[in-house]
Coordinates of C-alpha atoms and ligand atoms in Angstrom, one line a residue:
X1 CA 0.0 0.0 0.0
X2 CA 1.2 3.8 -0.9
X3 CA 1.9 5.9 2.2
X4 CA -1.2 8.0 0.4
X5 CA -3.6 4.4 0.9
X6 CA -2.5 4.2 4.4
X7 CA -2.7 7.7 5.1
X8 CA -6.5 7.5 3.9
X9 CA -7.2 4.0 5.9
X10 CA -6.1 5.8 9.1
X11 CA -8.5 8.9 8.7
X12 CA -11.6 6.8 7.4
X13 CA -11.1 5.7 11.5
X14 CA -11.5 8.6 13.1
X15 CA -13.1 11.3 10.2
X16 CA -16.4 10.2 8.9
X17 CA -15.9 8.7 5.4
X18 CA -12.1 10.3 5.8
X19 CA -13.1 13.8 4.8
X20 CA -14.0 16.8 6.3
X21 CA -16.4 17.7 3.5
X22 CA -18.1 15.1 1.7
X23 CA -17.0 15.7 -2.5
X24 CA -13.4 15.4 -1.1
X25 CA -13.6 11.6 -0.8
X26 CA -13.9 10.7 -4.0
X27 CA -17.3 9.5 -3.7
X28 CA -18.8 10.1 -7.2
X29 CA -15.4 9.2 -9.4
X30 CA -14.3 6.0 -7.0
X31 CA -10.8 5.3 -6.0
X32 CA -8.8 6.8 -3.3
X33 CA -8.6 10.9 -2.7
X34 CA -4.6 11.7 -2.3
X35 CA -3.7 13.2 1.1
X36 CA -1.7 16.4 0.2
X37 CA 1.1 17.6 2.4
X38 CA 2.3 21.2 1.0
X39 CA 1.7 23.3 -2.3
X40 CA 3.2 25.7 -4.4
X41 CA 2.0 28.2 -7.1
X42 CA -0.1 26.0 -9.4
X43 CA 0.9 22.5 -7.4
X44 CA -0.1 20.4 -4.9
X45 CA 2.1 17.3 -3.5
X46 CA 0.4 13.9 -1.8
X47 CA 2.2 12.3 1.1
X48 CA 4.3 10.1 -1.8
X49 CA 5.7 13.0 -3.1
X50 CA 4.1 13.4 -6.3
X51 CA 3.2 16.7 -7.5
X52 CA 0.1 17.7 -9.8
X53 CA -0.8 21.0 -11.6
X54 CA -3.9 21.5 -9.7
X55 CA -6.9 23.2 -11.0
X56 CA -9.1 23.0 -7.8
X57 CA -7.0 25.6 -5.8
X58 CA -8.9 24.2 -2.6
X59 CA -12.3 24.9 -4.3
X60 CA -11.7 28.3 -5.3
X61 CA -9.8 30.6 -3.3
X62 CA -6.4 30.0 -4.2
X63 CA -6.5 32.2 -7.8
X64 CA -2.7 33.8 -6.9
X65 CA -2.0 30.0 -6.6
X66 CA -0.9 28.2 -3.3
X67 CA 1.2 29.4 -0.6
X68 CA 2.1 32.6 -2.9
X69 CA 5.0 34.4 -0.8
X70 CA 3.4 37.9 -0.4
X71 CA 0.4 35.7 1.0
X72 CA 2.0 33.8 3.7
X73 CA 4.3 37.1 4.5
X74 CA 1.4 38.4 4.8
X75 CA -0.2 35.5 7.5
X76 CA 3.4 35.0 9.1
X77 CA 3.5 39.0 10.2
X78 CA -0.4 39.3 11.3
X79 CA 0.4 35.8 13.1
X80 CA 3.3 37.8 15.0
X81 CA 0.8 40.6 16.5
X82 CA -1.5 37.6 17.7
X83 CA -4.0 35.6 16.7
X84 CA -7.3 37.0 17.6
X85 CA -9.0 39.5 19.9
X86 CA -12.4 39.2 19.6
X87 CA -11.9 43.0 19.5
X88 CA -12.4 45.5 16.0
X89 CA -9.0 45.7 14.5
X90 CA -7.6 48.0 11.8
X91 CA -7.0 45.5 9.0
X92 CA -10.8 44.1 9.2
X93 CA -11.9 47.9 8.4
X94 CA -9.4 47.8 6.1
X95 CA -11.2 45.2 4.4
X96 CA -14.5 46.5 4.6
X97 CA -13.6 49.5 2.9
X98 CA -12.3 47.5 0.2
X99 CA -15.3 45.0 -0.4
X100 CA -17.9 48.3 -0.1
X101 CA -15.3 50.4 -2.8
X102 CA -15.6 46.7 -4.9
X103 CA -19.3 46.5 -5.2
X104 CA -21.1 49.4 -5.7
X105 CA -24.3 47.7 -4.5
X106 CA -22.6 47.1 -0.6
X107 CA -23.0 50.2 1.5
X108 CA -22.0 48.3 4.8
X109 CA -21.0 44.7 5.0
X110 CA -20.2 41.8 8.1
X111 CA -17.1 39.5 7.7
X112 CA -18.4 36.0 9.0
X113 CA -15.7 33.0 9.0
X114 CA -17.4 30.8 6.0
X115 CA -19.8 31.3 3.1
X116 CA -22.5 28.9 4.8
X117 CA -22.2 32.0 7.6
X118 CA -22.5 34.2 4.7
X119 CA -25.9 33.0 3.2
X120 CA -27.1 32.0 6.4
X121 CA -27.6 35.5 8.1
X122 CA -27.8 36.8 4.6
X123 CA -31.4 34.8 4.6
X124 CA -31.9 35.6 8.5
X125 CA -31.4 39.2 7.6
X126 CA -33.3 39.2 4.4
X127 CA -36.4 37.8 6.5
X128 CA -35.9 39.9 9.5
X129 CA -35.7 43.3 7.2
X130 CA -38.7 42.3 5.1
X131 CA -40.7 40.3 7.4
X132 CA -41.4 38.2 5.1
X133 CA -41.5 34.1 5.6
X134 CA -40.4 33.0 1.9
X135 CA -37.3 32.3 0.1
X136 CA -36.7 31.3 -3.4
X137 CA -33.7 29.5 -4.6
X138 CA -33.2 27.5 -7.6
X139 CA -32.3 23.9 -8.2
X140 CA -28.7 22.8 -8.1
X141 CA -27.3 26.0 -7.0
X142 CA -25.7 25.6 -3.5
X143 CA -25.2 28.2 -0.8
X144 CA -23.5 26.3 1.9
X145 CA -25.4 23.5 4.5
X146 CA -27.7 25.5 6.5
X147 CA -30.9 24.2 7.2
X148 CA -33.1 26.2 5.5
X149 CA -30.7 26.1 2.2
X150 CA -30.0 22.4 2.0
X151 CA -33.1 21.8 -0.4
X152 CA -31.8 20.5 -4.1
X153 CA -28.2 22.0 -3.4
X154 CA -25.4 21.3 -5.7
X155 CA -21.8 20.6 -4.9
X156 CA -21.8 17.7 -2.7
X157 CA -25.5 17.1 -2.0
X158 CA -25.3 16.6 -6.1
X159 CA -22.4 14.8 -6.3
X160 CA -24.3 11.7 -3.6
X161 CA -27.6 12.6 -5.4
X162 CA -29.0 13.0 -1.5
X163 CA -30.5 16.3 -2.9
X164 CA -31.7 17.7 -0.1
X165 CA -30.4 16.1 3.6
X166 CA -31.8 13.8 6.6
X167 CA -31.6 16.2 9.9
X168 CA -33.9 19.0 8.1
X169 CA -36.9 18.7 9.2
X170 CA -40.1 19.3 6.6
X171 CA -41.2 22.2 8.7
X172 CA -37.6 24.1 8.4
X173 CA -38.0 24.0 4.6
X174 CA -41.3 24.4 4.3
X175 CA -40.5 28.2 3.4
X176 CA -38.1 27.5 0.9
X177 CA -39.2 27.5 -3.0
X178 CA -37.2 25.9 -5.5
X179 CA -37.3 26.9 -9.0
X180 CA -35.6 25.9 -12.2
X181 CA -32.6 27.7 -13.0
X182 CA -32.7 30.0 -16.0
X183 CA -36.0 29.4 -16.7
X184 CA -38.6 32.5 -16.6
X185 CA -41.9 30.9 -17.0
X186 CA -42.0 29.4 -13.4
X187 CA -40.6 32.3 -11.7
X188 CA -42.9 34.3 -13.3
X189 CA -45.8 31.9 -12.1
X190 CA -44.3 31.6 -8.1
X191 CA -44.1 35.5 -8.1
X192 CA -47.9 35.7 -9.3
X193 CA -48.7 33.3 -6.9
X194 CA -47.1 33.6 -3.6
X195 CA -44.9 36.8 -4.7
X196 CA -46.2 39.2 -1.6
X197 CA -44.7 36.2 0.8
X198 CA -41.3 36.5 -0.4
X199 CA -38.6 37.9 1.8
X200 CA -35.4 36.9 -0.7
X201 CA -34.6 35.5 -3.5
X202 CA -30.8 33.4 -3.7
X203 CA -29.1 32.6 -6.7
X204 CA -25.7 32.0 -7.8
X205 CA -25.5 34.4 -10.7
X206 CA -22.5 32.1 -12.2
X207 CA -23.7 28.7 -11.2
X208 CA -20.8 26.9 -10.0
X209 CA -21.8 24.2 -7.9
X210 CA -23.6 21.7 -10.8
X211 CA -20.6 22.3 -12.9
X212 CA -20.3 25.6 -14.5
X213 CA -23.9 27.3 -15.6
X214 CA -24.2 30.8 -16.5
X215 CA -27.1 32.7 -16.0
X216 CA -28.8 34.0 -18.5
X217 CA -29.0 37.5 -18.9
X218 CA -32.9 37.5 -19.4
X219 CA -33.9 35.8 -16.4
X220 CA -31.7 37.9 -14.1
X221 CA -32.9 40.9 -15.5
X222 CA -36.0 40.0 -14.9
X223 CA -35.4 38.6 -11.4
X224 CA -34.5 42.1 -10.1
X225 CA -37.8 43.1 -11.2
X226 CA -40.0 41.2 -10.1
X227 CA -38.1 41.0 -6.7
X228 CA -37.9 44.6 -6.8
X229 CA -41.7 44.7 -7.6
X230 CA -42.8 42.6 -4.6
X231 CA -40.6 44.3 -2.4
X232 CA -38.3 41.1 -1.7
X233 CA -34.4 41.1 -1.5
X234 CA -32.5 39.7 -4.4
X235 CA -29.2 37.5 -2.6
X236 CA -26.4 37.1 -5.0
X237 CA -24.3 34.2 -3.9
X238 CA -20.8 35.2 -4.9
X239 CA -19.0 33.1 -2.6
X240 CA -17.5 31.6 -5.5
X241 CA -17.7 34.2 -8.0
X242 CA -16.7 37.4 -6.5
X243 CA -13.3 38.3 -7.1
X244 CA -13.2 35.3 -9.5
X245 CA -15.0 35.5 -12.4
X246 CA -14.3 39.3 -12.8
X247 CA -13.6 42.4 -10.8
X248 CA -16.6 42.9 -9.3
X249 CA -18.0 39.5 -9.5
X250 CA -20.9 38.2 -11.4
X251 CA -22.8 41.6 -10.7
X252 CA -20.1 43.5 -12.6
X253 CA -20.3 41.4 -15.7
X254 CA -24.6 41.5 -15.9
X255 CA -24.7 45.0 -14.6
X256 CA -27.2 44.1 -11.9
X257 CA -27.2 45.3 -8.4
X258 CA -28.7 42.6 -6.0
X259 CA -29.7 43.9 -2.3
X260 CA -27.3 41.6 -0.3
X261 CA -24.4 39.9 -1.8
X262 CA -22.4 37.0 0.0
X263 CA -18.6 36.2 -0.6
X264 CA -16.0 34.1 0.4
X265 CA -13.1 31.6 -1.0
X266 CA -10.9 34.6 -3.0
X267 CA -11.7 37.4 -0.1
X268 CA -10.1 34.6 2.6
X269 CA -7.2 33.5 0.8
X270 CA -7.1 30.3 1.8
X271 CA -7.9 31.1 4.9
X272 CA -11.4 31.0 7.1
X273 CA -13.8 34.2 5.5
X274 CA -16.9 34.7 4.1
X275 CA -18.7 38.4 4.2
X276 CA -22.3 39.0 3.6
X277 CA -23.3 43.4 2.7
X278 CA -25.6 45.3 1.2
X279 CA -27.5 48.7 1.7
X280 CA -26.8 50.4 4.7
X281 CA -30.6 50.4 5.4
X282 CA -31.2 46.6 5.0
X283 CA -27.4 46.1 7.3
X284 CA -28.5 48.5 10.1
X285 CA -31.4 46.0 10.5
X286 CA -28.1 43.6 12.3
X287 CA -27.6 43.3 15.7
X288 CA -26.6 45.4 17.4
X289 CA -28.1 48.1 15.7
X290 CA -30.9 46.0 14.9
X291 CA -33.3 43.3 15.8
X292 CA -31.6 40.8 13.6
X293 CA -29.4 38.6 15.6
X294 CA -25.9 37.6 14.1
X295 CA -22.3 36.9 15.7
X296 CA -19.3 34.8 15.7
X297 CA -16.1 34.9 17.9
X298 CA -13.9 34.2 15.5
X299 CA -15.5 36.7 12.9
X300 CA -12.8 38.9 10.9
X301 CA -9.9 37.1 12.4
X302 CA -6.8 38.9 12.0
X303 CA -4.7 36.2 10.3
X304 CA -7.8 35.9 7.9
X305 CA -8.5 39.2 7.1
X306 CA -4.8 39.6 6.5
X307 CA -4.5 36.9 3.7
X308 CA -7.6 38.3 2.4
X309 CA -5.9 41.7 1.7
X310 CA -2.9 40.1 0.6
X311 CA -4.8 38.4 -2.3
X312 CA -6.8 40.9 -2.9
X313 CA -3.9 43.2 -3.7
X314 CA -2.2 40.7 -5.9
X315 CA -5.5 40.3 -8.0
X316 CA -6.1 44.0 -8.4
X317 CA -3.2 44.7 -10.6
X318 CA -3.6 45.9 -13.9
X319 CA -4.7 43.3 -16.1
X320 CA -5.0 40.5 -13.5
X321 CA -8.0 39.1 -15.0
X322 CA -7.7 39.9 -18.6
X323 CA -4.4 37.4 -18.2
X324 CA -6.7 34.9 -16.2
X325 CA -9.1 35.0 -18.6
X326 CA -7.2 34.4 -21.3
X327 CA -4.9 31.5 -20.0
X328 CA -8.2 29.6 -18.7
X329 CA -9.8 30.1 -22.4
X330 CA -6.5 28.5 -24.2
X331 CA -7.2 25.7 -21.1
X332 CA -10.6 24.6 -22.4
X333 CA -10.5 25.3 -26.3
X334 CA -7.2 23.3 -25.8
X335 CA -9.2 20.3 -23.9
X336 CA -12.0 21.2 -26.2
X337 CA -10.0 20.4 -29.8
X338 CA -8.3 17.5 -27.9
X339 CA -12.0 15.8 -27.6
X340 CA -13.0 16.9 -30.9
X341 CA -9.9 14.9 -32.2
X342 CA -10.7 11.9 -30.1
X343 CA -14.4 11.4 -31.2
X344 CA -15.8 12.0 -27.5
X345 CA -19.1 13.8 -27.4
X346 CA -17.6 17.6 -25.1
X347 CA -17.7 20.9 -24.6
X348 CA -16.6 23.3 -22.1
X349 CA -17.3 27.0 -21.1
X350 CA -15.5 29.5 -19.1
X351 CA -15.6 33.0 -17.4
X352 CA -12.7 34.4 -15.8
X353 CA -10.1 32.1 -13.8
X354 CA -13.6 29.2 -13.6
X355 CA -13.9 26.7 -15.9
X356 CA -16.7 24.0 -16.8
X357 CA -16.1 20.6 -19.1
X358 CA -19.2 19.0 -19.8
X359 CA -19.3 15.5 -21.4
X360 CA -22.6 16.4 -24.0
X361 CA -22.6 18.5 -27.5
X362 CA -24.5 21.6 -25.8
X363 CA -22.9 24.1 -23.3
X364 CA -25.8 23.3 -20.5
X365 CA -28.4 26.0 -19.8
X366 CA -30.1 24.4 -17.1
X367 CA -30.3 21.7 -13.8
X368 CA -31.3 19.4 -16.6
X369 CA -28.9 19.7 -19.3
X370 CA -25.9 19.4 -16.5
X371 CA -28.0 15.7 -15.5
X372 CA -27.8 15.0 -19.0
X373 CA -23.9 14.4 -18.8
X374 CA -22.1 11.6 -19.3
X375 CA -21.0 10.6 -15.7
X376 CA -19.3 7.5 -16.4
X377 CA -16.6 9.3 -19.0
X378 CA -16.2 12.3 -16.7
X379 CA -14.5 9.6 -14.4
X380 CA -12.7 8.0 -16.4
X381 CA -11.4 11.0 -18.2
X382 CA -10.9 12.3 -14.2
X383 CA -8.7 9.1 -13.1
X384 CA -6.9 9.4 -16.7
X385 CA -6.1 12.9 -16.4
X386 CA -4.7 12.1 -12.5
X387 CA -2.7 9.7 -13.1
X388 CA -0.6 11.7 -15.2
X389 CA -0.6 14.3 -12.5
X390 CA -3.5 16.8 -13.8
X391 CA -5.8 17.7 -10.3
X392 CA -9.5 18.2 -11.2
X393 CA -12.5 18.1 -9.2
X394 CA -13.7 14.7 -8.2
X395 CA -17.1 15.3 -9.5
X396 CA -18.7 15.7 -13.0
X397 CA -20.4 18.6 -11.0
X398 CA -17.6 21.0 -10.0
X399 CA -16.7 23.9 -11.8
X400 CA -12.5 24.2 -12.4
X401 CA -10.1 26.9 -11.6
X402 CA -7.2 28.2 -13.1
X403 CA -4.9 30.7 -11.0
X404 CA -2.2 33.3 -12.1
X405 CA 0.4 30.7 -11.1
X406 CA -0.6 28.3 -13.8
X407 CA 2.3 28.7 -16.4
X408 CA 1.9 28.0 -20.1
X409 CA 4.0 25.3 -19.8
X410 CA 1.6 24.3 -17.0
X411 CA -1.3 24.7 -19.7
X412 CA 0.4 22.8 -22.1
X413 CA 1.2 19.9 -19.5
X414 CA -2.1 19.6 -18.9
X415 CA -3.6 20.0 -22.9
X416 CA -1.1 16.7 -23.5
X417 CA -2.4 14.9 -20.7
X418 CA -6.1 16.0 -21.5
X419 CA -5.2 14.5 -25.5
X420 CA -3.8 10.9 -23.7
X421 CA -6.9 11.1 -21.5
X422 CA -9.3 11.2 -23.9
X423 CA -8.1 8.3 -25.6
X424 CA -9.4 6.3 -23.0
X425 CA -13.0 8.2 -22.4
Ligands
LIG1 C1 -18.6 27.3 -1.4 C2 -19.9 28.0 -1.5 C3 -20.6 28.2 -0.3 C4 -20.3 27.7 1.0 O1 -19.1 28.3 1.5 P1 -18.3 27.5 2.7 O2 -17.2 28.4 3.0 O3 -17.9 26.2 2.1 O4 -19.3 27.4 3.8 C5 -21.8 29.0 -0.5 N1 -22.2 29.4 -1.7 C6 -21.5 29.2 -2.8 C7 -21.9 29.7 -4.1 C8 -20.3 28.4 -2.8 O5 -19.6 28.2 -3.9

């Protein structure tokens, strides 16, 4: 057995199904996850040794790649004034005043230590501002595992096709609505119907949690109208998307101002973060301003908020995401003429440093064109492309990232591998 085999035996003891989050086991692609011991620009390394050019970049936030140096300066100097005060510090101001300058729409936002925090109070404060009982959100798109969320999520709750979870009781989701992505008819139709009931609306505006879906410029359009019609708060989740897909996130590329936004991943660093803001008026609602009751002792930890900043400064430089853009579009037209040259039925999309490979003719528009998939060759293609040292989500229903440290040598690593891999798909 490989020291990585062993390594995985010993924590299947102790960790439920070895993991501490469920798509990292390997569940839907079989075999065993590799237990990683240190990283480096666009690498990881198991516990054998081996190195791979890794296009998860821990599920998002790594997009200066991993353990950049300004980074971990940055987390070795905060670490030296202390670890945490559960007091307001400079740096999480700091912070603030950089994620309100980002989005025009976020007059005053709360750092919180993950993005399930994030949508959480996000929906808490979306109810308690409105007093309204309803939320909408749409199927596949996943906003982290609280209760009231955990109804057809993506990610993980896709990946074990347990769509919803055992511990939420009926009564907790009873409020919740699920819709269709992208599709207008039905929203149209839940608005007429129960529209005066609905406190928020969440949507990940770049679907990235049932492989990559974009939203369709139409239907999220419309959805600020009709929220803003019935009085109810549009939620963009851009815990994955903001500060990845662009700039200013998802909302900067449509143009549309949603009434709270949630982030995480890229605004952490790698480290513990997520941040949920919006108008002043619908934040001034929180505790302890406000009736709406939110907290967390750990919340803008120092050592956080400082690796935060440091990414954020490396990704704000001129022409950051023009270069990310266009290295992850050589990635996929690469993978994309490699398929075509093979015979195997794939396309793939991208938007910024994300990425989506879909094993089906048709870019997917919907929940139902991502199920339409082929599964089976995603996981072979998957084990092909890691045994030659190529990292990619262990799902068919993860979106892939590409960060600055990805070289073109990296690119065309992985665009040989990608050719060999298909062979055998
Ligand atoms: C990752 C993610 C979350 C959950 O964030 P955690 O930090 O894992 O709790 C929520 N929403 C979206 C869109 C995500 O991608």
């Amino acid at each position: 057995m490989s020291s990585n085999d062993l390594s995985f035996e010993r924590a299947k003891e102790v960790i439920p199904g070895g993991v501490n989050s469920p798509v990292r086991a390997f569940g839907s692609v079989g075999g065993v996850p590799k237990t990683i011991v240190r990283s480096e620009g666009s690498r990881i390394f198991d516990v054998d040794g081996n190195g791979y050019i890794d296009y998860v970049g821990s599920w998002g936030p790594m997009i200066a790649g991993h353990a950049h140096p300004q980074i971990v300066k940055a987390v070795k100097d905060a670490a030296d004034g202390g670890l945490s005060f559960g007091t307001p510090t400079p740096g999480e101001v700091t912070l603030a005043e950089r994620l309100t300058a980002t989005f025009p729409a976020m007059e005053q936002v709360r750092l919180v230590s993950s993005g399930t925090e994030a949508t959480m109070s996000a929906i808490r404060l979306a109810r308690g501002y409105t007093e309204k009982p309803k939320i909408i959100k749409f199927e596949g798109c996943y906003h982290g595992h609280s209760d009231s969320l955990l109804v057809k999520a993506g990610s993980g709750a896709l990946t074990f096709g347990t769509p919803s979870s055992a511990g939420v009781p009926p009564d907790l989701v009873s409020q919740t609505v699920v819709l269709d992505y992208n599709i207008l008819n039905t929203l149209e139709e839940t608005f007429d119907n129960v529209g005066k009931d609905v406190a928020a609306v969440i949507i990940e505006p770049i679907a990235g949690n049932m492989n990559l879906v974009q939203g369709n410029a139409k239907f999220l359009g419309r959805l600020r109208e009709l929220c803003s019609h019935y009085g109810a708060l549009l939620i963009f989740d851009e815990v994955m998307t903001g500060f990845r897909v662009g700039p200013q996130g998802a909302q900067g590329l449509y143009g549309i101002e949603p009434d709270i936004t949630t982030l995480g991943k890229v605004i952490g660093g790698g480290l513990p973060m997520g941040a949920f803001g919006g108008r002043r008026e619908v934040m001034q609602k929180l505790a302890p301003m406000g009736p709406v009751y939110q907290a967390g002792t750990l919340s803008g930890n120092p050592i956080s908020v400082a690796a935060g900043l440091a990414t954020l400064d490396l990704i704000s430089e001129d022409g950051f995401f023009e270069s990310l853009t266009n290295k992850t579009r050589e990635l996929v037209e690469g993978i994309e003429e490699h398929a075509k040259r093979a015979g195997v039925p794939f396309c793939a999309s991208h938007v910024g440093g994300m990425f989506g490979m879909y094993f089906t003719d048709r870019v997917p528009e919907t929940y139902e064109d991502v199920m339409g998939c082929n599964r089976e060759r995603f996981n072979r293609f998957f084990h092909a492309m890691l045994d030659q040292g190529i990292n990619l989500a262990p799902s068919a229903f993860e979106a892939g990232f590409v960060s600055s440290a990805h070289s073109e040598q990296d690119i065309r690593t992985t665009l040989d591998a990608a050719g060999e891999a298909f062979k055998v798909c």
